[in-house]
Amino acid sequence: QRSVEFDQTDMEMKDYPAGEYFVQRNILDELGLDEVAQKGTWCSASRVKHTALSWVPVLGWLPQYSFRENAIGDLISGCSVGIMHLPQGMAYALLASLRPVFGLYTSLYPVLVYFLFGTSRHISIGTFAVISIMIGSVTERLGPDSDFIGNGTNGTESVNFDERDAYRVQIACSLTLLAGIFQLLLGVVRFGFVVTYLSEPLVRGYTTGSACHVCVSQLKYLFGITPARFTGPLSLIYTLVDICRLLPGTKVPELVVSLVALSVLIVVKEINACYRQKLPMPIPIELIVVIAATIITHFGGLTSKYSIDVVGEIPSGLKAPRVPDATLFSNVIGDAFAVAIVGYAINISLGKTFALKHGYKVDSNQELVALGLSNTVGSFFQCYAVTSSLSRSLVQESTGGKTQVAGVISSVIVLITILKIGALFEDLPKAVLSTIVFVNLKGMFKQFLDVPMLWKTNKVDLLVWLVTFTSTILLNLDLGLAVSVGFSMLTVIFRTQLPRYSILGHMPGTGLYLDTDTYKEEPEVKEGKVSAEPRGPSQGNGVSLRLTETSTNDPNKGQVNRAYQHDTTMSDSDSDAGCHTYDSISHVSHHSDKGKGRACGSGTHSIILDISATSFVDTVTVKTLKNVCVCQGPCVDVINLIITCVVEQLETAGFFSESIPKSRLFVTVHDAVLHILHKLGQTDFILVDCKGKLICEGCCYEQADHDVHPYVCLSI
């Protein structure tokens, strides 16, 4: 193979306007690429160090921490988030059907673990409404009030709340440990891509449906009523109906407390949103409302006068670690896997959002490990499952947080509260905590705006969103998630069952090969035929690459690959499979009408398969490609493959041999075309642009004794 050479004088004589470029190189096949690019593997101490730092990221960034640039922002951000952790931790613990103090524990230990192993700088790990309600559905199912009814002092039956709450903590810790183990295992085997099966419409539809579950579960605190507990499909509907039935028995004092707290929270949060650019930090209205409600309830005697339901005893100090009850694993394994996947999906979506905004990378596999360790370690300290919170993460980022040092500072605030201040919140009304949950659902309810947007942009994604939301509402969180994932995967399967191929044509004067159905006006791209364009006497003898003769009746972009069908002859023998493959390719080339590729009749001598977009090959694919490449017949002389992503897989599968060397693989379509022309005896060439203007000139093509044969280029 000869390349065209120019001296410096020739290059200076050419005028190349801005926006154009000229590339001069040899034709590259796979072997040539390995040599030029110096393909190889290296092992060094730096790689070992990189691996260690990837497993414990804090060792990489903490020694380089800049106090001058980051300390002030992390301090303000940490204090702001810590203040939010206190009311949200106690409020979300009620969603998990646990006592508020366990929400404070969950806001402490997992945050410290994530500081060591997480890769996101801005997300706030801790309690979250969706995960809390998922935990609560399990604790209430396995630890219902009916299992703890005993005889009261007056001979009446009453619920032993202490025993019930202790058992529910065991359930929550066991579920959290199992969910953490799932996340750890998936992270260790580099299975972070599993979240790709939870598309953004699915996650947003699921969280919106979960927000409806959260909302309904908190209505009992707002109205001071006690609805019956329902399980299984349609339980949300039954609960809502029962709440409506009990509304005449609403406790007016609790409703007044709820409305006042809700009004104050909404107004001040809107002020924070409107003046977020001017305020140094958001007004901590949630903490202010909690403190004010506690003081008013305590000194006003509201508990004794109006029987307002309050938080109750909050023990001071930290509890010793305890191993979760492994005997409960069999009862919570399905719920644990759902919590693991949903928690990770929420976490990685938020993490990647902030990483994209601030220009750093979040490792999806390491996030699985970090979240798994947070849950696993936390379960020994009576914490329940965690993930990142949108509201706290936004505050952490907007108040100047630069690293996870902000998370450590927030943990210090929570620790001080648990050790010294927690007991002061015993008279806090549960209705106030429920209003905090309500106002923090605003972001998830705004996701209803996805419906009109998806209607305009992608109706398949809209269908996934609607099916996910509906199944979550009607079938509950666990079964709804399973149905949603199944439906989402079906949409992918259906859309990949009829892959399309395109016949490519060369655009003169470039190395571009375009779909002949899409680009058929200018330049005039005609299917699959190379013709020699004679040059004038002053130009010498030579040709430019032109495509002639095209027609198509298919209005679609690309053609449905009818040859992509299962055939039992593929497994009979290599020779049978080879004949079948050859017939399929011939059929592909002319399946629709006379103008669509005439493989045999037009004397096609070469087929170029551009499968550079292929991400993997299986054994059937390798066998088919091997039979295609060794197929020799009157219509096909040589088949060249354009593959960039699956060379190693082909090597492992034993694809290459003496009859199929790596020299059959080319870097680009144009390399393959030039290789074919070279085999026809045309050793050099000229290039002209679309208007016929000479770009560069080498020696002339050597005229072959026969007409130039056509080739067919397929993009699959």
XYZ file of C-alpha atoms in Angstrom:
716
model
C 0.000 0.000 0.000
C 1.325 3.399 -0.973
C 0.430 6.694 0.565
C 0.464 9.986 -1.269
C 3.466 12.148 -0.350
C 3.831 15.921 -0.661
C 6.793 18.116 -0.032
C 6.560 21.327 1.943
C 6.483 23.460 -1.211
C 3.440 21.650 -2.525
C 1.661 22.051 0.796
C 2.366 25.781 0.949
C 0.931 26.258 -2.531
C -2.439 24.875 -1.429
C -4.922 27.245 0.100
C -6.950 25.591 2.877
C -9.642 27.913 4.278
C -10.458 27.957 7.972
C -12.764 25.124 8.992
C -11.176 22.605 6.611
C -8.479 20.073 7.320
C -6.218 17.705 5.436
C -5.130 14.286 6.740
C -2.347 12.263 5.175
C -1.749 8.733 6.461
C -1.504 5.117 5.411
C -4.559 2.908 5.194
C -5.005 1.399 8.651
C -6.300 -2.060 9.394
C -6.492 -3.514 12.915
C -2.880 -4.734 12.927
C -1.625 -1.404 11.651
C -3.635 0.420 14.302
C -2.129 -1.728 17.074
C 1.344 -0.854 15.820
C 0.753 2.875 15.330
C -1.137 3.356 18.585
C 1.322 1.130 20.496
C -1.377 -1.062 21.975
C -0.318 -2.822 25.133
C -0.875 -3.287 28.834
C 1.171 -1.834 31.629
C 1.350 -2.536 35.332
C 2.967 -0.113 37.704
C 2.900 1.138 41.246
C 0.845 4.111 40.114
C -1.922 1.785 38.961
C -1.940 0.024 42.335
C -2.118 3.391 44.051
C -4.958 4.466 41.780
C -6.888 1.301 42.623
C -6.461 1.881 46.346
C -7.596 5.485 46.063
C -10.617 4.455 44.005
C -11.798 2.198 46.849
C -11.154 4.812 49.573
C -11.532 8.166 47.786
C -11.012 10.250 50.927
C -7.324 9.294 50.876
C -7.009 11.055 47.544
C -8.747 14.366 48.163
C -8.454 14.997 51.914
C -4.626 15.429 51.959
C -5.055 18.051 49.246
C -7.917 19.835 51.020
C -7.576 23.617 50.735
C -8.722 25.355 53.911
C -8.469 28.780 52.297
C -10.807 27.867 49.404
C -13.168 25.362 50.985
C -13.295 25.696 54.782
C -15.718 28.628 55.060
C -18.141 27.233 52.494
C -18.082 23.753 54.018
C -18.640 25.183 57.505
C -21.678 27.248 56.526
C -23.034 24.440 54.383
C -22.517 21.833 57.100
C -24.307 23.927 59.699
C -27.217 24.547 57.341
C -27.595 20.871 56.454
C -27.159 19.791 60.089
C -30.014 22.072 61.099
C -32.160 20.443 58.405
C -31.166 16.942 59.529
C -32.776 17.418 62.947
C -36.430 17.992 61.970
C -36.251 15.854 58.831
C -34.644 12.946 60.675
C -37.360 12.920 63.313
C -40.131 13.438 60.755
C -38.992 10.737 58.353
C -38.606 8.274 61.226
C -42.384 8.469 61.624
C -42.688 7.422 57.970
C -40.613 4.346 58.802
C -42.965 3.679 61.783
C -40.050 4.181 64.177
C -39.458 6.572 67.030
C -37.923 9.934 66.054
C -34.590 9.272 67.760
C -33.814 6.552 65.213
C -34.090 9.171 62.504
C -31.387 11.123 64.303
C -29.170 8.030 64.455
C -29.718 7.576 60.717
C -28.587 11.167 60.156
C -25.317 10.530 61.984
C -23.488 7.253 61.323
C -24.127 6.725 57.572
C -23.016 10.287 56.818
C -19.614 9.611 58.376
C -19.200 6.382 56.417
C -20.080 8.102 53.151
C -17.494 10.788 53.923
C -14.827 8.082 53.701
C -16.016 6.136 50.678
C -18.293 8.401 48.604
C -17.288 10.184 45.416
C -19.909 12.946 45.256
C -18.954 16.245 46.866
C -22.412 17.759 47.187
C -25.086 15.185 48.023
C -26.409 14.916 51.565
C -26.767 11.317 52.762
C -29.382 10.496 55.371
C -33.115 10.020 55.730
C -35.352 10.368 52.686
C -39.134 10.197 52.356
C -39.342 7.474 49.682
C -36.932 5.094 51.429
C -38.584 5.812 54.785
C -42.041 4.910 53.517
C -40.628 1.714 51.969
C -39.118 0.795 55.336
C -42.367 1.700 57.085
C -44.442 -0.578 54.870
C -42.252 -3.516 55.936
C -42.113 -2.698 59.648
C -45.900 -2.324 59.819
C -46.457 -5.513 57.842
C -44.182 -7.651 59.997
C -44.850 -5.836 63.283
C -48.545 -4.857 63.309
C -50.248 -3.521 66.408
C -52.398 -6.650 66.609
C -49.335 -8.734 67.545
C -48.679 -6.659 70.682
C -52.117 -6.323 72.254
C -52.244 -7.077 75.975
C -54.547 -6.489 78.926
C -54.689 -2.952 80.242
C -55.003 -1.749 83.860
C -58.804 -1.590 83.670
C -59.214 -4.976 82.032
C -59.252 -3.456 78.540
C -56.967 -4.445 75.715
C -54.134 -2.084 74.797
C -51.072 -2.121 72.569
C -47.674 -2.610 74.174
C -45.932 0.175 72.263
C -42.511 -0.451 73.793
C -42.359 -4.046 72.594
C -43.825 -3.127 69.230
C -41.344 -0.327 68.615
C -38.389 -2.471 69.693
C -39.407 -5.229 67.273
C -39.903 -2.754 64.443
C -36.366 -1.450 65.015
C -35.080 -5.019 64.624
C -37.000 -5.369 61.354
C -35.678 -2.060 60.019
C -32.072 -2.879 60.949
C -32.225 -6.354 59.404
C -33.695 -4.967 56.197
C -31.054 -2.231 56.104
C -28.203 -4.705 56.616
C -29.470 -6.934 53.811
C -29.951 -3.946 51.486
C -26.398 -2.815 52.262
C -25.044 -6.278 51.500
C -26.830 -6.250 48.146
C -25.331 -2.863 47.311
C -21.866 -3.945 48.408
C -21.938 -7.095 46.301
C -23.171 -5.206 43.253
C -20.470 -2.583 43.735
C -17.643 -5.089 44.198
C -18.530 -6.932 40.981
C -18.721 -3.546 39.176
C -22.442 -3.869 38.608
C -23.182 -0.168 38.789
C -24.725 -0.252 35.333
C -27.777 -2.000 36.838
C -29.218 1.453 37.418
C -29.508 1.872 33.637
C -32.542 -0.380 33.818
C -34.131 2.310 35.970
C -34.485 5.041 33.383
C -35.097 8.628 34.420
C -38.819 8.522 33.543
C -39.138 5.354 35.622
C -37.366 6.838 38.651
C -39.328 10.087 38.469
C -42.630 8.280 38.020
C -41.810 5.975 40.911
C -40.792 8.786 43.276
C -43.935 10.726 42.348
C -46.092 7.711 43.152
C -44.142 7.193 46.368
C -44.789 10.828 47.293
C -48.509 10.088 47.092
C -48.022 7.177 49.519
C -46.059 9.474 51.846
C -48.752 12.126 51.674
C -51.574 9.721 52.538
C -49.582 8.162 55.386
C -49.192 11.575 57.063
C -52.836 12.616 56.895
C -53.594 10.753 60.126
C -51.265 13.086 62.049
C -52.708 16.209 60.473
C -56.298 15.299 61.390
C -55.575 13.407 64.602
C -57.332 10.227 63.465
C -56.388 6.547 63.460
C -57.303 4.814 60.188
C -57.153 1.066 59.775
C -54.046 -0.463 58.211
C -54.375 -2.061 54.779
C -51.862 -4.166 52.854
C -51.546 -5.453 49.321
C -52.759 -3.940 46.039
C -55.095 -0.938 46.283
C -54.140 -0.439 49.943
C -53.529 3.265 49.256
C -57.061 3.645 47.911
C -58.565 1.778 50.870
C -56.567 3.906 53.330
C -57.703 7.119 51.669
C -61.327 5.998 51.768
C -61.014 5.111 55.450
C -59.461 8.512 56.219
C -62.383 10.228 54.510
C -64.771 8.103 56.610
C -63.019 9.207 59.806
C -62.858 12.927 58.972
C -65.944 13.783 61.116
C -63.876 12.671 64.121
C -61.007 15.070 63.400
C -59.234 16.510 66.448
C -59.598 20.235 65.895
C -56.585 21.261 68.058
C -54.240 19.014 66.066
C -55.712 20.295 62.801
C -55.119 23.891 63.935
C -51.517 23.104 64.885
C -51.012 21.441 61.505
C -52.481 24.313 59.502
C -50.504 26.973 61.361
C -47.234 25.077 60.998
C -47.946 24.289 57.348
C -48.710 27.932 56.534
C -45.533 29.208 58.181
C -43.384 26.576 56.475
C -44.803 27.268 53.016
C -44.484 31.057 53.287
C -40.913 31.074 54.578
C -39.770 28.401 52.125
C -41.116 30.516 49.280
C -39.181 33.468 50.685
C -36.046 31.313 50.739
C -36.640 30.349 47.119
C -37.259 33.926 45.953
C -34.276 35.441 47.761
C -31.828 32.539 47.621
C -29.312 34.693 45.751
C -29.353 37.384 48.425
C -29.557 35.284 51.578
C -26.200 33.991 52.893
C -28.009 30.821 53.949
C -31.667 29.719 53.892
C -33.788 30.625 56.873
C -33.877 27.418 58.979
C -37.640 27.584 59.242
C -38.072 23.869 59.910
C -35.914 24.035 63.040
C -37.574 27.289 64.110
C -41.030 25.728 63.782
C -39.917 22.641 65.708
C -38.498 24.726 68.579
C -41.502 27.074 68.670
C -44.029 24.227 68.598
C -42.193 22.387 71.369
C -42.071 25.466 73.606
C -45.747 26.333 73.031
C -46.890 22.760 73.618
C -44.833 22.368 76.790
C -45.634 25.659 78.502
C -49.196 25.824 77.191
C -50.028 22.371 78.487
C -51.530 21.403 75.136
C -50.842 17.723 75.690
C -52.977 17.503 78.824
C -55.651 19.971 77.751
C -56.267 18.859 74.150
C -54.640 15.396 74.026
C -52.258 16.427 71.260
C -50.064 13.516 70.172
C -46.394 14.302 70.824
C -43.077 12.634 70.069
C -42.545 11.294 73.588
C -39.342 10.143 75.205
C -36.107 10.778 73.314
C -33.238 9.028 75.103
C -29.992 10.932 75.388
C -26.676 9.387 74.428
C -25.594 6.804 71.900
C -26.432 3.119 72.051
C -23.890 0.349 71.774
C -23.757 -1.418 68.409
C -25.866 -4.541 68.049
C -25.914 -7.226 65.364
C -29.208 -7.188 63.413
C -31.423 -10.256 63.569
C -30.451 -12.464 60.614
C -33.497 -14.696 61.102
C -35.608 -11.926 59.586
C -33.697 -11.967 56.289
C -36.038 -14.464 54.661
C -39.008 -12.184 55.385
C -37.447 -9.016 53.999
C -35.174 -10.179 51.160
C -37.425 -8.865 48.386
C -38.008 -5.547 50.133
C -34.287 -5.218 50.853
C -33.395 -5.608 47.181
C -36.021 -3.025 46.199
C -34.685 -0.574 48.811
C -31.114 -1.193 47.616
C -31.923 -0.466 43.982
C -34.226 2.515 44.569
C -31.833 4.090 47.068
C -28.916 3.712 44.688
C -30.902 5.058 41.727
C -31.849 8.207 43.645
C -28.318 8.611 44.951
C -26.503 8.254 41.631
C -28.947 10.470 39.744
C -28.423 13.317 42.216
C -24.690 12.711 42.369
C -24.260 12.837 38.599
C -26.396 15.971 38.381
C -24.126 17.904 40.729
C -20.981 16.375 39.221
C -22.002 17.558 35.768
C -22.709 21.048 37.092
C -19.377 21.388 38.914
C -17.133 19.489 36.512
C -16.032 16.361 38.344
C -16.730 12.649 37.999
C -18.855 10.368 40.150
C -17.915 6.678 40.072
C -21.159 4.698 39.810
C -19.609 1.482 41.140
C -17.911 3.207 44.054
C -21.211 4.900 44.907
C -22.733 1.447 45.265
C -19.916 0.472 47.620
C -20.207 3.706 49.615
C -23.978 3.435 49.967
C -23.705 -0.255 50.828
C -21.144 0.424 53.558
C -23.259 3.290 54.900
C -26.252 0.994 55.249
C -24.270 -2.001 56.495
C -22.392 -0.100 59.206
C -25.452 1.960 60.092
C -27.593 -1.148 60.641
C -25.348 -2.120 63.603
C -26.095 1.261 65.214
C -29.895 1.008 64.821
C -30.085 3.094 61.662
C -32.385 2.356 58.762
C -31.620 2.591 55.030
C -30.349 5.900 53.665
C -29.954 7.679 50.378
C -29.392 11.281 49.302
C -32.046 13.923 49.872
C -32.788 16.450 47.147
C -33.734 19.277 49.521
C -30.671 18.877 51.755
C -28.347 18.379 48.784
C -29.579 21.581 47.183
C -28.957 23.455 50.417
C -25.502 21.897 50.792
C -24.573 22.980 47.268
C -26.208 26.414 47.291
C -24.687 27.507 50.623
C -21.147 26.992 49.366
C -20.376 23.380 50.200
C -17.373 22.140 48.243
C -16.588 18.708 49.755
C -18.031 16.051 52.058
C -16.411 17.874 54.978
C -19.777 19.627 55.094
C -21.333 16.246 55.856
C -18.982 15.725 58.797
C -19.911 19.133 60.212
C -23.608 18.326 59.881
C -22.982 15.061 61.726
C -21.368 16.958 64.592
C -24.520 19.045 64.975
C -26.674 15.899 64.989
C -24.330 14.273 67.527
C -24.597 17.254 69.889
C -28.369 17.080 69.601
C -28.450 13.369 70.420
C -26.119 13.736 73.385
C -27.402 16.917 75.005
C -30.465 18.458 73.369
C -32.644 15.570 72.173
C -34.642 15.232 75.389
C -35.898 18.809 75.011
C -38.028 17.811 71.991
C -40.205 15.297 73.862
C -43.215 17.634 73.720
C -42.938 18.216 69.977
C -46.331 17.501 68.292
C -46.208 14.777 65.645
C -48.494 16.952 63.525
C -45.650 19.463 63.151
C -43.301 16.741 61.929
C -45.905 15.617 59.403
C -46.158 19.156 58.014
C -42.382 19.150 57.526
C -42.773 15.978 55.481
C -45.537 17.591 53.426
C -43.621 20.712 52.446
C -40.584 18.643 51.442
C -42.704 16.683 48.977
C -43.070 19.759 46.779
C -40.154 18.818 44.545
C -41.540 15.345 43.890
C -45.055 16.585 43.171
C -43.604 19.053 40.654
C -42.581 15.990 38.654
C -46.162 15.836 37.381
C -44.935 18.490 34.935
C -42.975 15.693 33.248
C -46.210 14.483 31.627
C -46.746 17.369 29.164
C -43.006 17.587 28.496
C -42.724 13.874 27.669
C -45.867 14.066 25.543
C -44.039 16.518 23.293
C -40.646 14.827 23.290
C -40.923 11.042 23.718
C -44.199 9.179 24.047
C -42.508 5.883 24.932
C -40.873 7.539 27.949
C -44.259 9.064 28.780
C -45.808 5.600 28.729
C -43.078 4.324 31.069
C -43.720 7.266 33.430
C -47.478 6.720 33.493
C -47.274 2.945 33.916
C -44.726 3.359 36.723
C -46.804 5.966 38.530
C -50.038 4.007 38.162
C -48.549 0.682 39.244
C -46.883 2.350 42.252
C -50.184 3.889 43.316
C -52.300 0.782 42.788
C -49.888 -2.073 43.564
C -47.826 -0.549 46.395
C -44.133 0.252 46.390
C -42.598 -3.221 46.094
C -44.853 -4.808 43.493
C -45.187 -1.494 41.666
C -41.419 -1.280 41.246
C -41.249 -4.817 39.852
C -44.006 -4.114 37.331
C -42.374 -0.827 36.340
C -38.965 -2.376 35.708
C -40.542 -5.220 33.763
C -42.523 -2.837 31.565
C -39.503 -0.600 30.990
C -37.430 -3.579 29.862
C -40.241 -4.690 27.533
C -40.173 -1.309 25.799
C -36.440 -1.745 25.215
C -36.890 -5.292 23.940
C -39.649 -4.348 21.520
C -37.649 -1.427 20.159
C -34.615 -3.630 19.519
C -36.378 -6.536 17.831
C -36.325 -4.899 14.399
C -32.861 -3.389 14.015
C -32.300 -1.254 10.934
C -29.474 -1.137 8.494
C -28.453 1.603 6.102
C -26.767 1.417 2.730
C -24.026 4.023 2.795
C -22.855 6.170 -0.066
C -19.614 8.100 -0.382
C -19.809 11.886 -0.403
C -17.248 13.018 -2.983
C -14.211 14.869 -1.737
C -14.524 13.538 1.816
C -14.042 10.377 3.808
C -17.716 10.425 4.786
C -20.189 7.664 3.997
C -23.794 8.675 4.491
C -27.174 6.968 4.492
C -28.425 6.983 0.905
C -32.021 7.365 2.056
C -31.291 10.480 4.067
C -28.718 12.191 1.821
C -29.875 11.826 -1.774
C -30.129 15.352 -3.144
C -26.738 17.047 -2.842
C -24.281 15.556 -3.285
C -25.784 12.995 -5.609
C -25.190 9.785 -3.715
C -26.147 6.663 -5.566
C -26.223 3.214 -4.182
C -23.126 1.181 -4.079
C -21.446 1.859 -7.441
C -17.965 3.273 -7.886
C -17.211 4.789 -11.270
C -14.063 6.243 -12.723
C -14.264 9.939 -13.511
C -11.762 10.760 -16.257
C -9.631 13.834 -15.850
C -8.677 16.380 -18.461
C -5.292 16.450 -20.158
C -3.984 19.101 -17.831
C -4.890 17.002 -14.829
C -3.396 13.756 -15.966
C -4.934 10.363 -15.660
C -6.892 9.609 -12.506
C -10.281 9.139 -10.931
C -12.306 10.569 -8.114
C -14.678 8.493 -6.020
C -18.257 9.038 -7.145
C -21.467 7.184 -6.471
C -23.970 6.769 -9.261
C -27.354 5.220 -9.845
C -29.705 5.346 -6.875
C -33.350 4.960 -6.226
C -35.419 4.060 -3.182
C -39.054 3.692 -2.394
C -38.657 3.293 1.343
C -39.542 6.563 3.123
C -37.950 5.413 6.377
C -34.427 6.227 7.396
C -32.758 2.857 7.010
C -34.308 -0.487 6.237
C -35.719 -3.087 8.577
C -33.272 -5.948 8.710
C -35.527 -8.803 7.630
C -32.524 -11.093 7.592
C -32.236 -10.660 11.351
C -34.357 -13.714 12.126
C -33.641 -16.964 13.918
C -33.096 -19.874 11.598
C -32.687 -23.478 12.701
C -30.153 -24.138 9.975
C -27.711 -21.964 11.893
C -27.067 -24.804 14.323
C -26.875 -27.677 11.829
C -23.363 -27.226 10.516
C -20.886 -24.595 9.595
C -21.412 -25.134 5.918
C -25.164 -24.832 6.183
C -24.850 -21.727 8.289
C -22.432 -20.254 5.792
C -24.824 -20.750 2.896
C -27.693 -19.329 4.893
C -25.633 -16.275 5.821
C -24.634 -15.693 2.236
C -28.233 -15.883 1.096
C -29.252 -13.464 3.836
C -26.709 -10.888 2.768
C -27.712 -11.195 -0.829
C -31.298 -10.778 0.273
C -30.448 -7.742 2.366
C -28.846 -6.119 -0.610
C -31.928 -6.300 -2.805
C -34.899 -7.143 -0.631
C -37.219 -4.279 -1.443
C -37.085 -3.411 -5.120
C -34.914 -3.483 -8.192
C -32.991 -0.406 -7.246
C -32.052 -1.694 -3.809
C -28.676 -3.302 -4.246
C -28.195 -5.903 -6.952
C -25.680 -8.150 -5.334
C -25.174 -10.793 -7.972
C -26.644 -9.165 -11.018
C -24.599 -5.988 -10.767
C -21.285 -7.750 -10.174
C -20.738 -6.681 -6.592
C -17.333 -7.934 -5.545
C -17.040 -6.631 -1.970
C -19.269 -6.034 1.010
C -18.170 -3.726 3.815
C -19.973 -4.230 7.121
C -19.793 -1.131 9.303
C -20.625 -2.500 12.734
C -18.551 -0.023 14.680
C -21.593 0.860 16.787
C -21.832 -2.708 18.099
C -21.110 -2.914 21.816
C -20.830 -6.706 22.184
C -20.998 -9.946 20.232
C -22.261 -13.340 21.356
C -21.335 -16.803 20.077
C -24.043 -16.776 17.411
C -22.760 -13.458 16.077
C -19.177 -14.721 15.965
C -20.269 -17.865 14.129
C -22.315 -15.871 11.614
C -19.528 -13.374 10.932
C -17.027 -16.202 10.508
C -19.250 -17.927 7.961
C -19.813 -14.657 6.116
C -16.094 -13.931 5.938
C -15.118 -17.357 4.609
C -18.001 -17.454 2.128
C -16.601 -17.393 -1.404
C -19.034 -17.260 -4.285
C -19.700 -15.698 -7.646
C -21.090 -12.561 -6.022
C -18.811 -11.939 -3.039
C -15.047 -11.974 -3.236
C -14.047 -10.330 0.036
C -15.874 -8.958 3.062
C -14.272 -6.301 5.203
C -15.448 -5.484 8.720
C -15.309 -2.079 10.390
C -15.145 -2.910 14.091
C -13.758 -0.853 16.945
C -15.430 -2.020 20.148
C -15.476 -5.804 20.015
C -12.039 -6.852 18.773
C -11.055 -8.374 22.116
C -14.320 -10.316 22.268
C -13.690 -11.682 18.787
C -10.161 -12.702 19.777
C -11.454 -14.523 22.850
C -14.052 -16.327 20.759
C -11.397 -17.568 18.309
C -12.708 -15.527 15.403
C -9.353 -14.768 13.791
C -7.456 -17.368 11.808
C -5.324 -17.669 8.687
C -8.437 -17.357 6.532
C -9.731 -14.416 8.598
C -6.711 -12.320 9.610
C -6.903 -9.037 11.451
C -6.042 -7.338 8.192
C -9.723 -7.773 7.283
C -10.606 -5.233 9.976
C -10.257 -1.530 9.236
C -10.378 1.614 11.311
C -12.873 3.460 9.093
C -15.113 2.743 6.155
C -12.893 4.861 3.943
C -9.849 2.731 4.826
C -11.759 -0.348 3.719
C -12.863 1.288 0.470
C -9.334 2.404 -0.398
C -8.047 -1.065 0.421
C -10.555 -2.551 -2.015
C -9.548 -0.106 -4.744
C -5.923 -0.935 -4.110
C -6.650 -4.634 -4.618
C -8.191 -3.726 -7.983
C -4.836 -2.338 -9.074
C -5.523 1.335 -8.341
C -2.553 2.215 -6.183
C -2.883 5.984 -5.965
C -5.672 8.489 -6.180
C -6.746 12.089 -6.189
C -9.361 13.747 -4.020
C -11.752 16.412 -5.210
C -14.349 18.290 -3.222
C -18.098 18.265 -3.838
C -17.781 20.936 -6.541
C -14.998 19.158 -8.387
C -12.226 21.358 -7.056
C -8.877 19.590 -6.743
C -7.862 19.076 -3.100
C -4.745 16.966 -3.404
C -3.072 14.965 -6.118
C -0.879 11.909 -6.147
C 0.047 9.526 -8.896
C -2.631 8.267 -11.211
C -4.704 5.189 -10.746
C -3.376 2.307 -12.764
C -6.128 1.435 -15.211
C -7.483 -2.046 -14.653
C -8.196 -4.332 -17.571
C -11.797 -4.617 -16.462
C -14.471 -2.175 -15.479
C -14.451 -0.967 -11.903
C -16.667 -3.266 -9.917
C -19.252 -1.936 -7.480
C -19.175 -2.488 -3.759
C -21.971 -2.442 -1.190
C -21.434 -0.749 2.183
C -23.901 -1.661 4.933
C -24.175 0.132 8.293
C -25.667 -2.163 10.896
